[in-house]
Coordinates of C-alpha atoms in Angstrom, one line a residue:
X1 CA -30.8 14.4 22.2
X2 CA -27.5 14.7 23.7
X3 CA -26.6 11.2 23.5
X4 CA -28.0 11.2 19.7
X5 CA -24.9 13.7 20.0
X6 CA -22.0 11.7 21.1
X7 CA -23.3 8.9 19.4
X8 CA -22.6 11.1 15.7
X9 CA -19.3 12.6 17.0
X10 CA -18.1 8.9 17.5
X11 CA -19.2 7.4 14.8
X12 CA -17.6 10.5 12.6
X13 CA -13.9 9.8 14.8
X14 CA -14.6 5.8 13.7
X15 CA -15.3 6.9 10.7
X16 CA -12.2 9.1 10.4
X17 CA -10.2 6.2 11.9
X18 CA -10.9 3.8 8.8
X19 CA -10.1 6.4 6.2
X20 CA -6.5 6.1 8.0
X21 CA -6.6 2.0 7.4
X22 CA -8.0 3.0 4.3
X23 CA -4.7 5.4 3.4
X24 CA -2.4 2.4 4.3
X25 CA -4.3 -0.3 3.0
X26 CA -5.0 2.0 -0.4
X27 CA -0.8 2.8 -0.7
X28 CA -0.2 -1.1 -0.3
X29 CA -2.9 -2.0 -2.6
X30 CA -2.2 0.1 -5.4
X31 CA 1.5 -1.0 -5.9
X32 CA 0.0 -4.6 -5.2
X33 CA -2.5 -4.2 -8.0
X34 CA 0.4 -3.1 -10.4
X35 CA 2.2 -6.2 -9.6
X36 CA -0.7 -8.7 -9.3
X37 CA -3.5 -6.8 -11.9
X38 CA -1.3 -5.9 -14.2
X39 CA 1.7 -8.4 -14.2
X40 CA -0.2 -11.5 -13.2
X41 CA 3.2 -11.8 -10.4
X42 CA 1.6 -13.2 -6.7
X43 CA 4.3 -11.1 -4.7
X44 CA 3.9 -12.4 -1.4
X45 CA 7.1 -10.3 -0.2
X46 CA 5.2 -7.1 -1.0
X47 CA 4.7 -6.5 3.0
X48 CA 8.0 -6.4 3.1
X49 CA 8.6 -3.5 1.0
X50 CA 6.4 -2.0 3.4
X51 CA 8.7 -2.7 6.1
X52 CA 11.7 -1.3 4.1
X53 CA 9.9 2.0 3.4
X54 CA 9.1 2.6 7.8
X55 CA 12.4 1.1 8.4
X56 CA 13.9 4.0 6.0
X57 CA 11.3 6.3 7.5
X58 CA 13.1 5.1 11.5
X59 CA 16.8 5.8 9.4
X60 CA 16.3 9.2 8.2
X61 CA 14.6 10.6 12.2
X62 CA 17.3 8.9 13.9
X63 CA 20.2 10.7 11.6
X64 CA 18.4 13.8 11.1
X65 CA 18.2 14.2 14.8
X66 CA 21.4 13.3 15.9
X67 CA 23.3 15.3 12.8
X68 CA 21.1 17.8 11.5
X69 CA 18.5 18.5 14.3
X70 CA 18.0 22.0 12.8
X71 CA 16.4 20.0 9.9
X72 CA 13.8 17.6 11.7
X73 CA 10.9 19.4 10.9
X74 CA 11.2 18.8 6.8
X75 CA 13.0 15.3 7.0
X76 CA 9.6 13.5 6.6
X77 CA 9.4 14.7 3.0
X78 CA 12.9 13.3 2.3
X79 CA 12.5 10.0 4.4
X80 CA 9.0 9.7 1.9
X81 CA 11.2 9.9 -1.3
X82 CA 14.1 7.6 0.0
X83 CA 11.4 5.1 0.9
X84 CA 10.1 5.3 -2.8
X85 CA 13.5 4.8 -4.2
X86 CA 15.0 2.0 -2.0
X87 CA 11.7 0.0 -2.1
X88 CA 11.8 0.5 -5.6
X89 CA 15.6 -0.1 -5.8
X90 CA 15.0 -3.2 -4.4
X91 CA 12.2 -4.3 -6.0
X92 CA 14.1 -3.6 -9.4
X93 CA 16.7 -6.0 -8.0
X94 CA 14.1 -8.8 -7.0
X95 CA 12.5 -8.7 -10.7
X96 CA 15.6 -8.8 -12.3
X97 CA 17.5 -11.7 -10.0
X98 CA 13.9 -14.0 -9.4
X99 CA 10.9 -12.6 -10.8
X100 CA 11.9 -12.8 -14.5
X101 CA 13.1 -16.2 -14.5
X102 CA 9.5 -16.9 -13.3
X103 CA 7.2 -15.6 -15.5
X104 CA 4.3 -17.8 -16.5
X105 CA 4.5 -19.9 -13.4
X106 CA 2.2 -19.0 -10.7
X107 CA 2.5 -21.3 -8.4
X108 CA 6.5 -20.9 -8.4
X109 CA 6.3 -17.5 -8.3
X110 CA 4.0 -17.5 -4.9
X111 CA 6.8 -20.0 -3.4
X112 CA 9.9 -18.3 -4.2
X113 CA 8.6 -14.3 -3.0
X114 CA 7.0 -16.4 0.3
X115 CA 10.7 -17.2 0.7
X116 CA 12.1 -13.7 -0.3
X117 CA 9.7 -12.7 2.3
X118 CA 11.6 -14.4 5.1
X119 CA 14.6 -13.7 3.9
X120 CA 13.6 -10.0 4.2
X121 CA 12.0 -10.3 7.5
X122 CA 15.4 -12.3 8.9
X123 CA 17.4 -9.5 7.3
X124 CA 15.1 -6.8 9.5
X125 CA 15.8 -8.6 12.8
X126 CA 19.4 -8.9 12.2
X127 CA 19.7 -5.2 11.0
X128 CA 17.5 -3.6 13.5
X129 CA 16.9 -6.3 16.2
X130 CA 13.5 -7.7 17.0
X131 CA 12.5 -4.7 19.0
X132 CA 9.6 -2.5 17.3
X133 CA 10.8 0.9 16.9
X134 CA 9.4 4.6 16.1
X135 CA 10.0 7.6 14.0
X136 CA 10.6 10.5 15.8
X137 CA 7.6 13.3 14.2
X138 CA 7.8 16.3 13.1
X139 CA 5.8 18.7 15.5
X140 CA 3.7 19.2 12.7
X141 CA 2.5 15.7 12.5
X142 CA 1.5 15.6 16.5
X143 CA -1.8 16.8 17.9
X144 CA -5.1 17.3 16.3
X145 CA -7.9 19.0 14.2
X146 CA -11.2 19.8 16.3
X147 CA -13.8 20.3 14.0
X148 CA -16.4 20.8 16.7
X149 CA -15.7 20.3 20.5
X150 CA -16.5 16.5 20.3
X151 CA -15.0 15.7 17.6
X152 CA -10.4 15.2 17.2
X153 CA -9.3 14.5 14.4
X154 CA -5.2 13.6 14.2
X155 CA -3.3 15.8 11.9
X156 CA -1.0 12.7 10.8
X157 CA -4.1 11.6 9.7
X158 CA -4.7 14.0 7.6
X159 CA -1.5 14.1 6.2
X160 CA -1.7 10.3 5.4
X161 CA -4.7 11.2 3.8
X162 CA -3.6 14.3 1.6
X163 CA -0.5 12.0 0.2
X164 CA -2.7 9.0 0.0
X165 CA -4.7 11.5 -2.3
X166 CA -1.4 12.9 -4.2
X167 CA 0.4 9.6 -5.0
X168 CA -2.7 7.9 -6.3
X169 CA -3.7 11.1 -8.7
X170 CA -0.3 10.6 -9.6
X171 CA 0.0 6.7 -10.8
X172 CA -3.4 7.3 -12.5
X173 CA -2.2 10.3 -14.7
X174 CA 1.0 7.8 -15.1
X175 CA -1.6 4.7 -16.2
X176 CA -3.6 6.4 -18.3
X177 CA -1.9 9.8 -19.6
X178 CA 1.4 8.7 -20.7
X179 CA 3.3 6.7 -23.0
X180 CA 4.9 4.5 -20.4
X181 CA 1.2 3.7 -19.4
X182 CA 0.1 3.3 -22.5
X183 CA 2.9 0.5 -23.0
X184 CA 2.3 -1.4 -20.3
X185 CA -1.6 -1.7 -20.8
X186 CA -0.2 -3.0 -24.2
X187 CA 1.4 -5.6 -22.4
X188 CA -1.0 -6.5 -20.4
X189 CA -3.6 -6.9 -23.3
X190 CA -1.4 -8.7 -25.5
X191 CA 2.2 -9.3 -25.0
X192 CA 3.5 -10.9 -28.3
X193 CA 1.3 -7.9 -30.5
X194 CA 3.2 -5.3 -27.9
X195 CA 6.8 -6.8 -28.6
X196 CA 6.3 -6.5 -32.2
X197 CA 6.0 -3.4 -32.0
X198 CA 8.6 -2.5 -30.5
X199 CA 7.6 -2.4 -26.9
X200 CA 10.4 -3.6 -24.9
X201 CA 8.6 -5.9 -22.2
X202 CA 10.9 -7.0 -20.1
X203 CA 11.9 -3.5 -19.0
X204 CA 8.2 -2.7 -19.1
X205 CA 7.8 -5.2 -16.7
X206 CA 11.0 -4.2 -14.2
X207 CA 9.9 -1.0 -14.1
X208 CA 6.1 -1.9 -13.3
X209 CA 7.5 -4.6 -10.5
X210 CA 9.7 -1.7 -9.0
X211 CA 7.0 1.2 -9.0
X212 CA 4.5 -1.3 -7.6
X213 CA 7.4 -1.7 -4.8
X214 CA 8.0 1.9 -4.2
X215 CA 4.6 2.8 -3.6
X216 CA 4.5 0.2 -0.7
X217 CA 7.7 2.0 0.3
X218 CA 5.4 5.0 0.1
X219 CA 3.1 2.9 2.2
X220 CA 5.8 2.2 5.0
X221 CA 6.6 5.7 5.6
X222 CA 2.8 6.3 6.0
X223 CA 2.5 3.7 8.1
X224 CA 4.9 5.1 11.0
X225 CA 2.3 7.9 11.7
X226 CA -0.1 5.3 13.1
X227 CA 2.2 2.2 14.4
X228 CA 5.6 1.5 15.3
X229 CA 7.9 -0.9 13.4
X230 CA 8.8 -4.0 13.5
X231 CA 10.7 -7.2 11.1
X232 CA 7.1 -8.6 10.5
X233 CA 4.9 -5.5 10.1
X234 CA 4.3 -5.7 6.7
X235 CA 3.0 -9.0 6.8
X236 CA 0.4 -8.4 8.8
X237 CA -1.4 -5.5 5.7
X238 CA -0.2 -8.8 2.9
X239 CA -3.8 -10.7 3.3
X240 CA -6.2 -7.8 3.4
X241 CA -3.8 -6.1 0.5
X242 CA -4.5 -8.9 -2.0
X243 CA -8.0 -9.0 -0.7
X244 CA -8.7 -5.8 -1.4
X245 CA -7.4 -6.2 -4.8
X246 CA -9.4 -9.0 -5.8
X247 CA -12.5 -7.5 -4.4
X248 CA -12.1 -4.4 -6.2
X249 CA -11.0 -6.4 -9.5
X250 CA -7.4 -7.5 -10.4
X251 CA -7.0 -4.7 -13.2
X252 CA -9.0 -2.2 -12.0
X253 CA -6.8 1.0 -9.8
X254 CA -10.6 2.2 -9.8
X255 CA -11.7 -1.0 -8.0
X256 CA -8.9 -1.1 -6.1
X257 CA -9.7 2.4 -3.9
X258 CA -13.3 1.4 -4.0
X259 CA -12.4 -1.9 -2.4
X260 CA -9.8 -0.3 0.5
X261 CA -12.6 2.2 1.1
X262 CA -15.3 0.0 1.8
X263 CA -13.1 -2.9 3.5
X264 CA -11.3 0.0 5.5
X265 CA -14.9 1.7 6.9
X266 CA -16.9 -1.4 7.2
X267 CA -14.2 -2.7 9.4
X268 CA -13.9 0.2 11.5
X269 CA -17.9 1.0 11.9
X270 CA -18.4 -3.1 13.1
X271 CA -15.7 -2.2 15.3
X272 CA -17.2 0.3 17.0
X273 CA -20.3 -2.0 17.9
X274 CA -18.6 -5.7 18.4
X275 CA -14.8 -6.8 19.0
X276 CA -12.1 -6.1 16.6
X277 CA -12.1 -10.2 15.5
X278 CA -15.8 -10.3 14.9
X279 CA -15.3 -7.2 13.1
X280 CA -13.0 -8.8 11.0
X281 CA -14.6 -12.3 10.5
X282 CA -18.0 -9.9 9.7
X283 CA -16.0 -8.0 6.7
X284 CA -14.3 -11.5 5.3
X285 CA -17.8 -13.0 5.5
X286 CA -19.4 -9.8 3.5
X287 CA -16.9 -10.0 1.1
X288 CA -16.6 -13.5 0.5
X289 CA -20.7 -13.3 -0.7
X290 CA -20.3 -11.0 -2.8
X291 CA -17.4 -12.5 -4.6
X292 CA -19.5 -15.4 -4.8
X293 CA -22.5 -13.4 -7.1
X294 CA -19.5 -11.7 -8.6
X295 CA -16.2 -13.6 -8.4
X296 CA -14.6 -11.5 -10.9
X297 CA -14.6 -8.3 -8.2
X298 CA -16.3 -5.0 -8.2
X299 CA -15.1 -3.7 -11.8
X300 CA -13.1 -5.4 -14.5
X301 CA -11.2 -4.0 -16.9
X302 CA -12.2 -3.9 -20.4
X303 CA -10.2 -6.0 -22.1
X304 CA -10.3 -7.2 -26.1
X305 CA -10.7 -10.4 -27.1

C-alpha cells in the first residue's frame, strides 16, 4: 500500500499547487468581473495592472533593501497596499481619459484597452528593461509547511491563499453590505432609474473601473511569490481571467471563485497525469461543453425585468 501512499501525498501537493493558480487566477478574476460583470467594459489591458502591482511589488524590495534593510521583513504588507493604490490610480486615470468616452461601444472598447495594453507593456520594457525580475522575500515567505513527512506545502502559498481569502471577504461585504454596493448594483440593473435618483454614475463607474484595477494590483503582488516578472506577464493570466468569468457567470463574484476553483484544480490534477498543453486543451474542451448546455455560465445574477 505504500505506493497507494505516495500516490495521495502527490495528488494532495498537485492539489495544493492549483489552489495557488486558483489564488492568482481568483485576484485577477474578481477585479475582472467588476469591470466586465458589472460595467459591461472588455478590459483587455487588465493583465497589465497585474504587471504594475509585481512591478511595485520588485520597487518597494529593491528600496527597502538598499535603504531600510532593518525593515524587509514587513515591506510586503506595504508593497501589497502600494500595488492596490497605483493600480487603482491608474486605472482611475484610464476610465476617466478612454473608458468613459466609450461607453456603450463594445467593440471599441476591446480595441482601444488592446492598445492601452501595449502601450503598458512598451512602457514596462522601457522602465524596467526586458529582463524578468524578482522580489526579494521576506524570510517568512521562504520554506515550507510539512503536514506529514510526504507531504510540503510552501508557506507563500499559504499566504497567497490567506489574502486571496481576506480581499475577496472584503469586496463581498463591499458588494453587498454597503451603500456604495448597493449603488452600483443600481447601476447595473437599471442606469437611467439609478440616475434619477440621484446616483451619480459616472463616478460609480470610475470608482468600480479603479477597484476592479487595484485588486489585479493585488493580484501582481501575489503573483511575485510564485513567478518572476516580466513586461508581458500579465498577459499571459488575460485569456483564462475572462474565461473564468464567463464560466462562472458575468455578474456573479459567487460564480467567479467557483469558476477559478474548478479551472485552477482541474488543470493542475490533468497535469499531473498528461503534459501541461494537453492539460490545458482538456480544461478549454470541458469548459467549452458546458457552456454550450449552459452558455449563460455557472450562476446568473438575478436580475428584474
Amino acid at each position: 500500500m505504500e505506493w497507494l501512499s505516495e500516490f495521495g501525498a502527490i495528488a494532495a501537493m498537485q492539489g495544493f499547487n492549483g489552489l495557488s493558480v486558483f489564488c492568482v487566477l481568483l485576484l485577477m478574476a474578481l477585479g475582472l468581473a467588476i469591470i466586465f460583470g458589472q460595467m459591461g467594459v472588455i478590459n483587455m489591458a487588465h493583465g497589465e495592472f497585474l504587471t504594475v502591482g509585481a512591478y511595485t511589488t520588485y520597487l518597494v524590495s529593491v528600496l527597502t533593501l538598499k535603504y531600510l534593510p532593518e525593515l524587509q521583513p514587513y515591506y510586503f504588507f506595504v508593497a501589497i497596499a502600494l500595488s492596490f493604490v497605483i493600480a487603482g490610480a491608474l486605472g482611475w486615470l484610464a476610465e476617466w481619459a478612454l473608458i468613459s468616452k466609450l461607453y456603450h461601444r463594445p467593440l471599441d472598447t476591446l480595441l482601444a484597452t488592446w492598445g492601452l495594453s501595449l502601450v503598458m507593456q512598451q512602457a514596462f520594457r522601457s522602465i524596467f528593461g526586458a529582463r524578468e525580475v524578482s522580489a526579494t522575500l521576506p524570510d517568512w515567505l521562504m520554506g515550507s509547511w510539512m503536514p506529514t513527512d510526504t507531504i510540503d506545502i510552501p508557506l507563500n502559498g499559504l499566504f497567497v491563499m490567506a489574502l486571496t481569502l481576506l480581499l475577496t471577504t472584503a469586496i463581498f461585504v463591499l458588494m453587498y453590505r454597503s451603500r456604495w454596493g448597493l449603488q452600483v448594483r443600481a447601476t447595473v440593473q437599471n442606469r437611467v432609474m439609478a440616475r434619477s435618483v440621484g446616483i451619480n454614475t459616472k463616478k460609480v463607474d470610475r470608482t468600480t473601473f479603479a477597484l476592479g484595477c487595484g485588486v489585479a494590483g493585488v493580484a501582481g503582488a501575489a503573483f511575485t511569490t510564485i513567478g518572476s516578472t516580466g513586461p508581458t506577464s500579465g498577459s499571459l493570466y488575460i485569456v483564462d481571467t475572462f474565461l473564468v468569468v464567463v464560466f462562472g457567470g458575468a455578474a456573479s463574484l459567487f460564480g467567479t471563485i467557483a469558476s477559478a476553483f474548478s479551472i485552477a484544480q482541474t488543470q493542475s490534477m490533468a497535469e499531473f497525469f498528461i503534459s501541461g498543453s494537453m492539460a490545458k486543451v482538456l480544461t478549454l474542451s470541458a469548459v467549452i461543453l458546458i457552456l454550450m448546455l449552459r452558455p449563460q455560465g455557472l450562476f446568473t445574477a438575478k436580475v428584474r425585468k
